[in-house]
């Protein structure tokens, strides 16, 4: 935290403005990819957030970054990643997981980025407890969140920025002067890379083939399993909202082909997620009429 003021001179006499408080952001090295599971926050700037045990997790599970519960009215909570990211053309994805049990309409959570340090651009629409039916019912009941409520958000950076742009990314929650609720928890953040550690990874170069692409009424996914596993497929829109989920059941090792219907959605970019017991594979596709 710094203070700045202006000093003007009338003749030889100084005239001082009042002091203005500012926050100085110490920028770190530019990276092509980035991931954090909050084992350390030394490369982050946070406001109002702290590491806390995830509700419903056992004592040996890692912590998540959370607001106070319940959160404070008329407050802004935020997480800024101090490493600028160079947007690439092969996997320009921001992937994070959170719980946002916040007042509908008046409070919101938003992912943003800036290329000049001044103008923050929304990467996807803001959201609140209405983003998930579970969040909304929990909000209505005044209940706390738990780890089963984490929702994935996958955002295509190339829809806002160009290949080669160097951007800072932040996640922000803004609250109104009125109603409070349980609040916000962030499980991890991954940018242009596969998650590591104990998480089920999203492959940077997935071994899933989709065709036709672009697609209209359905898409065919070809994939290979090295072990028997239950398989779930999801379709997520560019704002990170789940639009389709299909449980394919237990599949044996080997090659598989699956036709998946595309819901009647707007033309645009979507993400196809294939989840197994070992990993999650993600492929981008385009929906057309």
PDB file of C-alpha atoms in Angstrom:
ATOM      1  CA  UNK A   1       0.000   0.000   0.000  1.00  0.00           C
ATOM      2  CA  UNK A   2       1.344   3.399  -1.045  1.00  0.00           C
ATOM      3  CA  UNK A   3       0.267   7.006  -0.786  1.00  0.00           C
ATOM      4  CA  UNK A   4       0.648   9.599  -3.515  1.00  0.00           C
ATOM      5  CA  UNK A   5       0.105  13.359  -3.603  1.00  0.00           C
ATOM      6  CA  UNK A   6       0.781  16.315  -5.862  1.00  0.00           C
ATOM      7  CA  UNK A   7       2.806  19.384  -4.874  1.00  0.00           C
ATOM      8  CA  UNK A   8       2.356  22.587  -6.859  1.00  0.00           C
ATOM      9  CA  UNK A   9       4.240  25.827  -6.371  1.00  0.00           C
ATOM     10  CA  UNK A  10       2.855  29.339  -6.213  1.00  0.00           C
ATOM     11  CA  UNK A  11       6.002  31.367  -6.433  1.00  0.00           C
ATOM     12  CA  UNK A  12       8.379  29.571  -4.120  1.00  0.00           C
ATOM     13  CA  UNK A  13       5.649  28.332  -1.776  1.00  0.00           C
ATOM     14  CA  UNK A  14       4.538  24.659  -2.066  1.00  0.00           C
ATOM     15  CA  UNK A  15       0.833  23.807  -2.168  1.00  0.00           C
ATOM     16  CA  UNK A  16       0.105  20.193  -1.225  1.00  0.00           C
ATOM     17  CA  UNK A  17      -2.828  18.068  -2.310  1.00  0.00           C
ATOM     18  CA  UNK A  18      -4.261  15.553   0.088  1.00  0.00           C
ATOM     19  CA  UNK A  19      -2.732  12.066   0.179  1.00  0.00           C
ATOM     20  CA  UNK A  20      -4.334   9.434  -2.061  1.00  0.00           C
ATOM     21  CA  UNK A  21      -3.933   5.761  -1.059  1.00  0.00           C
ATOM     22  CA  UNK A  22      -3.064   3.332  -3.862  1.00  0.00           C
ATOM     23  CA  UNK A  23      -2.149  -0.337  -4.072  1.00  0.00           C
ATOM     24  CA  UNK A  24       1.109  -1.102  -5.834  1.00  0.00           C
ATOM     25  CA  UNK A  25       1.022  -4.455  -7.615  1.00  0.00           C
ATOM     26  CA  UNK A  26       4.441  -6.103  -7.800  1.00  0.00           C
ATOM     27  CA  UNK A  27       4.433  -7.801 -11.216  1.00  0.00           C
ATOM     28  CA  UNK A  28       6.370 -11.075 -11.562  1.00  0.00           C
ATOM     29  CA  UNK A  29       7.743 -12.839 -14.647  1.00  0.00           C
ATOM     30  CA  UNK A  30       5.646 -13.336 -17.792  1.00  0.00           C
ATOM     31  CA  UNK A  31       4.638 -17.005 -18.144  1.00  0.00           C
ATOM     32  CA  UNK A  32       3.140 -19.131 -20.908  1.00  0.00           C
ATOM     33  CA  UNK A  33       1.090 -21.104 -18.379  1.00  0.00           C
ATOM     34  CA  UNK A  34       0.302 -21.091 -14.696  1.00  0.00           C
ATOM     35  CA  UNK A  35      -1.384 -23.183 -12.001  1.00  0.00           C
ATOM     36  CA  UNK A  36      -2.070 -22.741  -8.308  1.00  0.00           C
ATOM     37  CA  UNK A  37      -3.653 -25.011  -5.704  1.00  0.00           C
ATOM     38  CA  UNK A  38      -2.951 -22.405  -2.996  1.00  0.00           C
ATOM     39  CA  UNK A  39      -0.179 -24.307  -1.235  1.00  0.00           C
ATOM     40  CA  UNK A  40       1.452 -20.864  -1.290  1.00  0.00           C
ATOM     41  CA  UNK A  41      -0.003 -17.444  -2.027  1.00  0.00           C
ATOM     42  CA  UNK A  42       3.343 -15.668  -2.492  1.00  0.00           C
ATOM     43  CA  UNK A  43       2.681 -15.074  -6.209  1.00  0.00           C
ATOM     44  CA  UNK A  44      -0.856 -13.787  -5.596  1.00  0.00           C
ATOM     45  CA  UNK A  45      -2.402 -10.576  -4.355  1.00  0.00           C
ATOM     46  CA  UNK A  46      -5.598 -11.178  -2.416  1.00  0.00           C
ATOM     47  CA  UNK A  47      -8.122  -8.866  -0.820  1.00  0.00           C
ATOM     48  CA  UNK A  48     -10.424 -10.206   1.881  1.00  0.00           C
ATOM     49  CA  UNK A  49      -9.673 -13.867   1.041  1.00  0.00           C
ATOM     50  CA  UNK A  50      -7.869 -16.374   3.252  1.00  0.00           C
ATOM     51  CA  UNK A  51      -6.891 -20.030   3.186  1.00  0.00           C
ATOM     52  CA  UNK A  52      -9.439 -22.104   5.090  1.00  0.00           C
ATOM     53  CA  UNK A  53     -10.321 -25.806   5.347  1.00  0.00           C
ATOM     54  CA  UNK A  54     -12.809 -26.673   2.629  1.00  0.00           C
ATOM     55  CA  UNK A  55     -16.191 -27.450   4.212  1.00  0.00           C
ATOM     56  CA  UNK A  56     -16.871 -31.173   4.127  1.00  0.00           C
ATOM     57  CA  UNK A  57     -13.220 -32.091   3.518  1.00  0.00           C
ATOM     58  CA  UNK A  58     -11.263 -34.256   5.930  1.00  0.00           C
ATOM     59  CA  UNK A  59      -8.370 -32.892   7.979  1.00  0.00           C
ATOM     60  CA  UNK A  60      -5.603 -34.021   5.600  1.00  0.00           C
ATOM     61  CA  UNK A  61      -7.087 -32.415   2.473  1.00  0.00           C
ATOM     62  CA  UNK A  62      -5.646 -29.133   1.253  1.00  0.00           C
ATOM     63  CA  UNK A  63      -7.281 -25.793   1.958  1.00  0.00           C
ATOM     64  CA  UNK A  64      -9.093 -23.506  -0.467  1.00  0.00           C
ATOM     65  CA  UNK A  65      -9.127 -19.720  -0.772  1.00  0.00           C
ATOM     66  CA  UNK A  66     -12.326 -18.336   0.762  1.00  0.00           C
ATOM     67  CA  UNK A  67     -14.192 -15.229   1.877  1.00  0.00           C
ATOM     68  CA  UNK A  68     -15.345 -14.947   5.477  1.00  0.00           C
ATOM     69  CA  UNK A  69     -18.539 -16.910   6.135  1.00  0.00           C
ATOM     70  CA  UNK A  70     -20.867 -15.089   6.069  1.00  0.00           C
ATOM     71  CA  UNK A  71     -19.289 -12.410   3.874  1.00  0.00           C
ATOM     72  CA  UNK A  72     -19.364  -8.661   4.572  1.00  0.00           C
ATOM     73  CA  UNK A  73     -21.771  -6.356   2.757  1.00  0.00           C
ATOM     74  CA  UNK A  74     -20.548  -3.582   0.437  1.00  0.00           C
ATOM     75  CA  UNK A  75     -17.138  -5.217   0.007  1.00  0.00           C
ATOM     76  CA  UNK A  76     -14.925  -6.320  -2.859  1.00  0.00           C
ATOM     77  CA  UNK A  77     -12.986  -9.582  -2.559  1.00  0.00           C
ATOM     78  CA  UNK A  78     -10.398 -10.411  -5.177  1.00  0.00           C
ATOM     79  CA  UNK A  79      -7.545 -12.642  -6.247  1.00  0.00           C
ATOM     80  CA  UNK A  80      -4.923 -11.307  -8.696  1.00  0.00           C
ATOM     81  CA  UNK A  81      -2.304 -13.593 -10.234  1.00  0.00           C
ATOM     82  CA  UNK A  82       0.898 -11.519 -10.331  1.00  0.00           C
ATOM     83  CA  UNK A  83       2.417 -13.509 -13.212  1.00  0.00           C
ATOM     84  CA  UNK A  84       1.270 -12.030 -16.545  1.00  0.00           C
ATOM     85  CA  UNK A  85       0.227 -14.770 -18.968  1.00  0.00           C
ATOM     86  CA  UNK A  86       1.147 -14.755 -22.656  1.00  0.00           C
ATOM     87  CA  UNK A  87      -1.973 -15.923 -24.524  1.00  0.00           C
ATOM     88  CA  UNK A  88      -1.247 -18.849 -26.851  1.00  0.00           C
ATOM     89  CA  UNK A  89      -3.214 -20.204 -29.779  1.00  0.00           C
ATOM     90  CA  UNK A  90      -3.104 -23.924 -28.916  1.00  0.00           C
ATOM     91  CA  UNK A  91      -4.779 -24.019 -25.486  1.00  0.00           C
ATOM     92  CA  UNK A  92      -5.897 -20.511 -24.441  1.00  0.00           C
ATOM     93  CA  UNK A  93      -8.020 -21.757 -21.538  1.00  0.00           C
ATOM     94  CA  UNK A  94      -8.603 -20.393 -18.058  1.00  0.00           C
ATOM     95  CA  UNK A  95      -9.892 -23.232 -15.872  1.00  0.00           C
ATOM     96  CA  UNK A  96     -10.916 -22.733 -12.242  1.00  0.00           C
ATOM     97  CA  UNK A  97     -13.320 -24.319  -9.772  1.00  0.00           C
ATOM     98  CA  UNK A  98     -15.349 -22.475  -7.169  1.00  0.00           C
ATOM     99  CA  UNK A  99     -18.450 -22.242  -4.981  1.00  0.00           C
ATOM    100  CA  UNK A 100     -20.360 -18.954  -5.099  1.00  0.00           C
ATOM    101  CA  UNK A 101     -23.276 -18.936  -2.675  1.00  0.00           C
ATOM    102  CA  UNK A 102     -23.930 -15.203  -3.031  1.00  0.00           C
ATOM    103  CA  UNK A 103     -27.057 -13.096  -3.246  1.00  0.00           C
ATOM    104  CA  UNK A 104     -28.639 -13.257  -6.720  1.00  0.00           C
ATOM    105  CA  UNK A 105     -28.684 -10.078  -8.819  1.00  0.00           C
ATOM    106  CA  UNK A 106     -27.043  -7.751  -6.280  1.00  0.00           C
ATOM    107  CA  UNK A 107     -23.832  -9.707  -5.589  1.00  0.00           C
ATOM    108  CA  UNK A 108     -21.662 -11.365  -8.216  1.00  0.00           C
ATOM    109  CA  UNK A 109     -18.407 -13.173  -9.062  1.00  0.00           C
ATOM    110  CA  UNK A 110     -16.478 -12.278 -12.211  1.00  0.00           C
ATOM    111  CA  UNK A 111     -13.303 -13.408 -14.034  1.00  0.00           C
ATOM    112  CA  UNK A 112     -11.433 -10.511 -15.635  1.00  0.00           C
ATOM    113  CA  UNK A 113      -8.137  -9.737 -17.374  1.00  0.00           C
ATOM    114  CA  UNK A 114      -6.172  -6.678 -18.431  1.00  0.00           C
ATOM    115  CA  UNK A 115      -3.442  -6.127 -20.988  1.00  0.00           C
ATOM    116  CA  UNK A 116      -2.501  -2.618 -19.796  1.00  0.00           C
ATOM    117  CA  UNK A 117      -3.016  -2.769 -16.026  1.00  0.00           C
ATOM    118  CA  UNK A 118      -5.863  -0.250 -16.117  1.00  0.00           C
ATOM    119  CA  UNK A 119      -8.790  -1.591 -18.133  1.00  0.00           C
ATOM    120  CA  UNK A 120     -10.148  -4.879 -16.793  1.00  0.00           C
ATOM    121  CA  UNK A 121     -12.162  -6.823 -19.377  1.00  0.00           C
ATOM    122  CA  UNK A 122     -14.775  -9.451 -18.380  1.00  0.00           C
ATOM    123  CA  UNK A 123     -13.750 -12.893 -19.638  1.00  0.00           C
ATOM    124  CA  UNK A 124     -17.249 -14.329 -19.187  1.00  0.00           C
ATOM    125  CA  UNK A 125     -20.575 -13.117 -17.776  1.00  0.00           C
ATOM    126  CA  UNK A 126     -20.727 -12.438 -14.034  1.00  0.00           C
ATOM    127  CA  UNK A 127     -22.588 -15.043 -11.972  1.00  0.00           C
ATOM    128  CA  UNK A 128     -24.169 -15.566  -8.564  1.00  0.00           C
ATOM    129  CA  UNK A 129     -25.988 -18.354  -6.690  1.00  0.00           C
ATOM    130  CA  UNK A 130     -28.339 -18.861  -9.654  1.00  0.00           C
ATOM    131  CA  UNK A 131     -25.422 -20.325 -11.653  1.00  0.00           C
ATOM    132  CA  UNK A 132     -26.015 -23.680  -9.940  1.00  0.00           C
ATOM    133  CA  UNK A 133     -29.310 -25.119  -8.698  1.00  0.00           C
ATOM    134  CA  UNK A 134     -27.438 -26.530  -5.677  1.00  0.00           C
ATOM    135  CA  UNK A 135     -25.942 -23.130  -4.891  1.00  0.00           C
ATOM    136  CA  UNK A 136     -29.356 -21.497  -5.186  1.00  0.00           C
ATOM    137  CA  UNK A 137     -31.120 -23.964  -2.892  1.00  0.00           C
ATOM    138  CA  UNK A 138     -28.283 -23.654  -0.366  1.00  0.00           C
ATOM    139  CA  UNK A 139     -28.530 -19.861  -0.508  1.00  0.00           C
ATOM    140  CA  UNK A 140     -32.298 -19.959  -0.023  1.00  0.00           C
ATOM    141  CA  UNK A 141     -31.916 -22.222   3.012  1.00  0.00           C
ATOM    142  CA  UNK A 142     -29.125 -20.103   4.527  1.00  0.00           C
ATOM    143  CA  UNK A 143     -26.868 -23.149   4.659  1.00  0.00           C
ATOM    144  CA  UNK A 144     -23.053 -23.404   4.292  1.00  0.00           C
ATOM    145  CA  UNK A 145     -21.270 -24.647   1.200  1.00  0.00           C
ATOM    146  CA  UNK A 146     -19.348 -27.922   1.019  1.00  0.00           C
ATOM    147  CA  UNK A 147     -16.809 -29.470  -1.338  1.00  0.00           C
ATOM    148  CA  UNK A 148     -19.459 -31.357  -3.334  1.00  0.00           C
ATOM    149  CA  UNK A 149     -20.687 -27.981  -4.626  1.00  0.00           C
ATOM    150  CA  UNK A 150     -17.533 -26.988  -6.526  1.00  0.00           C
ATOM    151  CA  UNK A 151     -18.310 -26.074 -10.147  1.00  0.00           C
ATOM    152  CA  UNK A 152     -15.807 -25.978 -13.030  1.00  0.00           C
ATOM    153  CA  UNK A 153     -15.413 -22.859 -15.160  1.00  0.00           C
ATOM    154  CA  UNK A 154     -13.554 -23.129 -18.464  1.00  0.00           C
ATOM    155  CA  UNK A 155     -13.068 -19.842 -20.328  1.00  0.00           C
ATOM    156  CA  UNK A 156     -11.519 -19.334 -23.753  1.00  0.00           C
ATOM    157  CA  UNK A 157      -9.080 -16.394 -23.459  1.00  0.00           C
ATOM    158  CA  UNK A 158      -8.879 -16.072 -27.251  1.00  0.00           C
ATOM    159  CA  UNK A 159     -12.462 -14.780 -27.328  1.00  0.00           C
ATOM    160  CA  UNK A 160     -11.290 -11.586 -25.569  1.00  0.00           C
ATOM    161  CA  UNK A 161      -7.550 -11.336 -26.318  1.00  0.00           C
ATOM    162  CA  UNK A 162      -5.213 -12.098 -29.212  1.00  0.00           C
ATOM    163  CA  UNK A 163      -2.421 -14.644 -29.516  1.00  0.00           C
ATOM    164  CA  UNK A 164       0.704 -13.128 -27.956  1.00  0.00           C
ATOM    165  CA  UNK A 165      -1.101 -10.663 -25.674  1.00  0.00           C
ATOM    166  CA  UNK A 166       0.368 -10.493 -22.174  1.00  0.00           C
ATOM    167  CA  UNK A 167      -2.435 -10.273 -19.631  1.00  0.00           C
ATOM    168  CA  UNK A 168      -3.024 -10.180 -15.895  1.00  0.00           C
ATOM    169  CA  UNK A 169      -5.933 -12.275 -14.644  1.00  0.00           C
ATOM    170  CA  UNK A 170      -8.063 -11.727 -11.577  1.00  0.00           C
ATOM    171  CA  UNK A 171     -11.152 -13.254  -9.975  1.00  0.00           C
ATOM    172  CA  UNK A 172     -13.393 -10.803  -8.157  1.00  0.00           C
ATOM    173  CA  UNK A 173     -16.480 -10.912  -5.953  1.00  0.00           C
ATOM    174  CA  UNK A 174     -18.507  -7.733  -5.337  1.00  0.00           C
ATOM    175  CA  UNK A 175     -21.139  -7.497  -2.617  1.00  0.00           C
ATOM    176  CA  UNK A 176     -23.998  -5.022  -2.195  1.00  0.00           C
ATOM    177  CA  UNK A 177     -25.102  -3.122   0.929  1.00  0.00           C
ATOM    178  CA  UNK A 178     -28.091  -5.436   1.432  1.00  0.00           C
ATOM    179  CA  UNK A 179     -28.263  -9.207   2.000  1.00  0.00           C
ATOM    180  CA  UNK A 180     -25.313 -11.414   2.946  1.00  0.00           C
ATOM    181  CA  UNK A 181     -24.821 -15.175   2.481  1.00  0.00           C
ATOM    182  CA  UNK A 182     -22.269 -17.955   2.970  1.00  0.00           C
ATOM    183  CA  UNK A 183     -19.879 -16.641   0.328  1.00  0.00           C
ATOM    184  CA  UNK A 184     -17.175 -17.757  -2.071  1.00  0.00           C
ATOM    185  CA  UNK A 185     -14.506 -20.484  -2.159  1.00  0.00           C
ATOM    186  CA  UNK A 186     -11.915 -21.103  -4.911  1.00  0.00           C
ATOM    187  CA  UNK A 187     -10.458 -24.595  -5.255  1.00  0.00           C
ATOM    188  CA  UNK A 188      -7.751 -24.021  -7.894  1.00  0.00           C
ATOM    189  CA  UNK A 189      -6.821 -21.897 -10.911  1.00  0.00           C
ATOM    190  CA  UNK A 190      -5.146 -23.227 -14.080  1.00  0.00           C
ATOM    191  CA  UNK A 191      -4.196 -21.130 -17.093  1.00  0.00           C
ATOM    192  CA  UNK A 192      -3.143 -22.740 -20.381  1.00  0.00           C
ATOM    193  CA  UNK A 193      -1.913 -25.930 -18.740  1.00  0.00           C
ATOM    194  CA  UNK A 194      -3.072 -29.237 -17.285  1.00  0.00           C
ATOM    195  CA  UNK A 195      -3.825 -29.335 -13.541  1.00  0.00           C
ATOM    196  CA  UNK A 196      -1.197 -31.172 -11.510  1.00  0.00           C
ATOM    197  CA  UNK A 197      -0.927 -32.832  -8.116  1.00  0.00           C
ATOM    198  CA  UNK A 198      -3.868 -34.772  -6.736  1.00  0.00           C
ATOM    199  CA  UNK A 199      -6.431 -33.284  -9.107  1.00  0.00           C
ATOM    200  CA  UNK A 200      -7.841 -35.101 -12.105  1.00  0.00           C
ATOM    201  CA  UNK A 201      -6.001 -33.344 -14.926  1.00  0.00           C
ATOM    202  CA  UNK A 202      -7.373 -31.628 -17.984  1.00  0.00           C
ATOM    203  CA  UNK A 203      -5.086 -32.718 -20.805  1.00  0.00           C
ATOM    204  CA  UNK A 204      -3.374 -29.905 -22.695  1.00  0.00           C
ATOM    205  CA  UNK A 205      -3.315 -32.155 -25.766  1.00  0.00           C
ATOM    206  CA  UNK A 206      -6.263 -34.503 -25.204  1.00  0.00           C
ATOM    207  CA  UNK A 207      -6.454 -37.970 -26.745  1.00  0.00           C
ATOM    208  CA  UNK A 208     -10.096 -37.406 -27.720  1.00  0.00           C
ATOM    209  CA  UNK A 209     -11.168 -36.838 -31.317  1.00  0.00           C
ATOM    210  CA  UNK A 210     -14.414 -35.035 -32.109  1.00  0.00           C
ATOM    211  CA  UNK A 211     -16.173 -35.012 -35.462  1.00  0.00           C
ATOM    212  CA  UNK A 212     -17.841 -33.357 -37.221  1.00  0.00           C
ATOM    213  CA  UNK A 213     -16.421 -30.079 -35.963  1.00  0.00           C
ATOM    214  CA  UNK A 214     -18.193 -27.679 -36.494  1.00  0.00           C
ATOM    215  CA  UNK A 215     -21.256 -29.720 -35.547  1.00  0.00           C
ATOM    216  CA  UNK A 216     -25.007 -29.161 -35.456  1.00  0.00           C
ATOM    217  CA  UNK A 217     -27.305 -31.821 -33.946  1.00  0.00           C
ATOM    218  CA  UNK A 218     -24.721 -34.278 -32.601  1.00  0.00           C
ATOM    219  CA  UNK A 219     -21.008 -34.873 -32.262  1.00  0.00           C
ATOM    220  CA  UNK A 220     -19.068 -38.161 -32.203  1.00  0.00           C
ATOM    221  CA  UNK A 221     -16.268 -38.618 -29.677  1.00  0.00           C
ATOM    222  CA  UNK A 222     -13.580 -41.231 -30.240  1.00  0.00           C
ATOM    223  CA  UNK A 223     -11.393 -41.992 -27.221  1.00  0.00           C
ATOM    224  CA  UNK A 224      -9.209 -44.723 -25.743  1.00  0.00           C
ATOM    225  CA  UNK A 225      -9.035 -46.033 -22.169  1.00  0.00           C
ATOM    226  CA  UNK A 226      -6.004 -47.752 -20.673  1.00  0.00           C
ATOM    227  CA  UNK A 227      -8.048 -48.963 -17.672  1.00  0.00           C
ATOM    228  CA  UNK A 228     -11.679 -49.830 -17.091  1.00  0.00           C
ATOM    229  CA  UNK A 229     -13.518 -46.769 -15.830  1.00  0.00           C
ATOM    230  CA  UNK A 230     -16.865 -45.106 -15.556  1.00  0.00           C
ATOM    231  CA  UNK A 231     -17.132 -42.363 -18.164  1.00  0.00           C
ATOM    232  CA  UNK A 232     -19.071 -39.107 -17.994  1.00  0.00           C
ATOM    233  CA  UNK A 233     -19.296 -36.558 -20.802  1.00  0.00           C
ATOM    234  CA  UNK A 234     -20.212 -32.908 -20.323  1.00  0.00           C
ATOM    235  CA  UNK A 235     -20.745 -29.991 -22.670  1.00  0.00           C
ATOM    236  CA  UNK A 236     -19.899 -26.565 -21.227  1.00  0.00           C
ATOM    237  CA  UNK A 237     -20.498 -23.222 -22.906  1.00  0.00           C
ATOM    238  CA  UNK A 238     -17.881 -20.466 -23.178  1.00  0.00           C
ATOM    239  CA  UNK A 239     -19.065 -18.851 -19.924  1.00  0.00           C
ATOM    240  CA  UNK A 240     -18.397 -22.097 -18.034  1.00  0.00           C
ATOM    241  CA  UNK A 241     -22.046 -23.125 -17.596  1.00  0.00           C
ATOM    242  CA  UNK A 242     -22.941 -26.809 -17.894  1.00  0.00           C
ATOM    243  CA  UNK A 243     -25.411 -27.358 -20.742  1.00  0.00           C
ATOM    244  CA  UNK A 244     -25.337 -31.163 -21.035  1.00  0.00           C
ATOM    245  CA  UNK A 245     -24.286 -34.156 -18.921  1.00  0.00           C
ATOM    246  CA  UNK A 246     -24.398 -37.836 -19.903  1.00  0.00           C
ATOM    247  CA  UNK A 247     -23.255 -40.814 -17.831  1.00  0.00           C
ATOM    248  CA  UNK A 248     -21.913 -43.474 -20.220  1.00  0.00           C
ATOM    249  CA  UNK A 249     -21.453 -46.052 -17.461  1.00  0.00           C
ATOM    250  CA  UNK A 250     -18.567 -48.479 -17.044  1.00  0.00           C
ATOM    251  CA  UNK A 251     -16.303 -48.838 -20.102  1.00  0.00           C
ATOM    252  CA  UNK A 252     -13.633 -51.475 -20.662  1.00  0.00           C
ATOM    253  CA  UNK A 253     -10.044 -50.701 -21.725  1.00  0.00           C
ATOM    254  CA  UNK A 254      -9.638 -50.024 -25.434  1.00  0.00           C
ATOM    255  CA  UNK A 255     -10.999 -47.726 -28.128  1.00  0.00           C
ATOM    256  CA  UNK A 256     -14.531 -46.370 -27.944  1.00  0.00           C
ATOM    257  CA  UNK A 257     -16.838 -44.236 -30.070  1.00  0.00           C
ATOM    258  CA  UNK A 258     -19.793 -42.338 -28.635  1.00  0.00           C
ATOM    259  CA  UNK A 259     -22.410 -40.132 -30.272  1.00  0.00           C
ATOM    260  CA  UNK A 260     -23.460 -37.208 -28.051  1.00  0.00           C
ATOM    261  CA  UNK A 261     -26.451 -35.025 -28.850  1.00  0.00           C
ATOM    262  CA  UNK A 262     -25.871 -31.270 -28.814  1.00  0.00           C
ATOM    263  CA  UNK A 263     -28.566 -29.360 -26.907  1.00  0.00           C
ATOM    264  CA  UNK A 264     -30.485 -26.684 -28.747  1.00  0.00           C
ATOM    265  CA  UNK A 265     -28.077 -23.882 -27.944  1.00  0.00           C
ATOM    266  CA  UNK A 266     -26.823 -20.694 -29.538  1.00  0.00           C
ATOM    267  CA  UNK A 267     -24.213 -20.845 -32.265  1.00  0.00           C
ATOM    268  CA  UNK A 268     -20.709 -20.512 -30.807  1.00  0.00           C
ATOM    269  CA  UNK A 269     -17.811 -22.217 -29.046  1.00  0.00           C
ATOM    270  CA  UNK A 270     -18.290 -25.030 -26.523  1.00  0.00           C
ATOM    271  CA  UNK A 271     -16.078 -27.402 -24.541  1.00  0.00           C
ATOM    272  CA  UNK A 272     -16.510 -31.176 -24.582  1.00  0.00           C
ATOM    273  CA  UNK A 273     -15.291 -32.804 -21.336  1.00  0.00           C
ATOM    274  CA  UNK A 274     -14.756 -36.544 -21.075  1.00  0.00           C
ATOM    275  CA  UNK A 275     -14.237 -37.583 -17.440  1.00  0.00           C
ATOM    276  CA  UNK A 276     -12.808 -40.924 -16.339  1.00  0.00           C
ATOM    277  CA  UNK A 277     -11.549 -42.166 -12.985  1.00  0.00           C
ATOM    278  CA  UNK A 278      -8.022 -41.208 -14.050  1.00  0.00           C
ATOM    279  CA  UNK A 279      -8.446 -37.843 -15.773  1.00  0.00           C
ATOM    280  CA  UNK A 280     -10.580 -35.283 -17.543  1.00  0.00           C
ATOM    281  CA  UNK A 281      -9.983 -34.622 -21.251  1.00  0.00           C
ATOM    282  CA  UNK A 282     -11.221 -31.391 -22.832  1.00  0.00           C
ATOM    283  CA  UNK A 283     -11.754 -30.531 -26.512  1.00  0.00           C
ATOM    284  CA  UNK A 284     -13.168 -27.331 -27.956  1.00  0.00           C
ATOM    285  CA  UNK A 285     -15.801 -27.481 -30.693  1.00  0.00           C
ATOM    286  CA  UNK A 286     -18.107 -25.097 -32.544  1.00  0.00           C
ATOM    287  CA  UNK A 287     -21.895 -25.453 -32.732  1.00  0.00           C
ATOM    288  CA  UNK A 288     -23.698 -24.355 -35.894  1.00  0.00           C
ATOM    289  CA  UNK A 289     -27.255 -24.534 -37.180  1.00  0.00           C
TER     290      UNK A 289
END
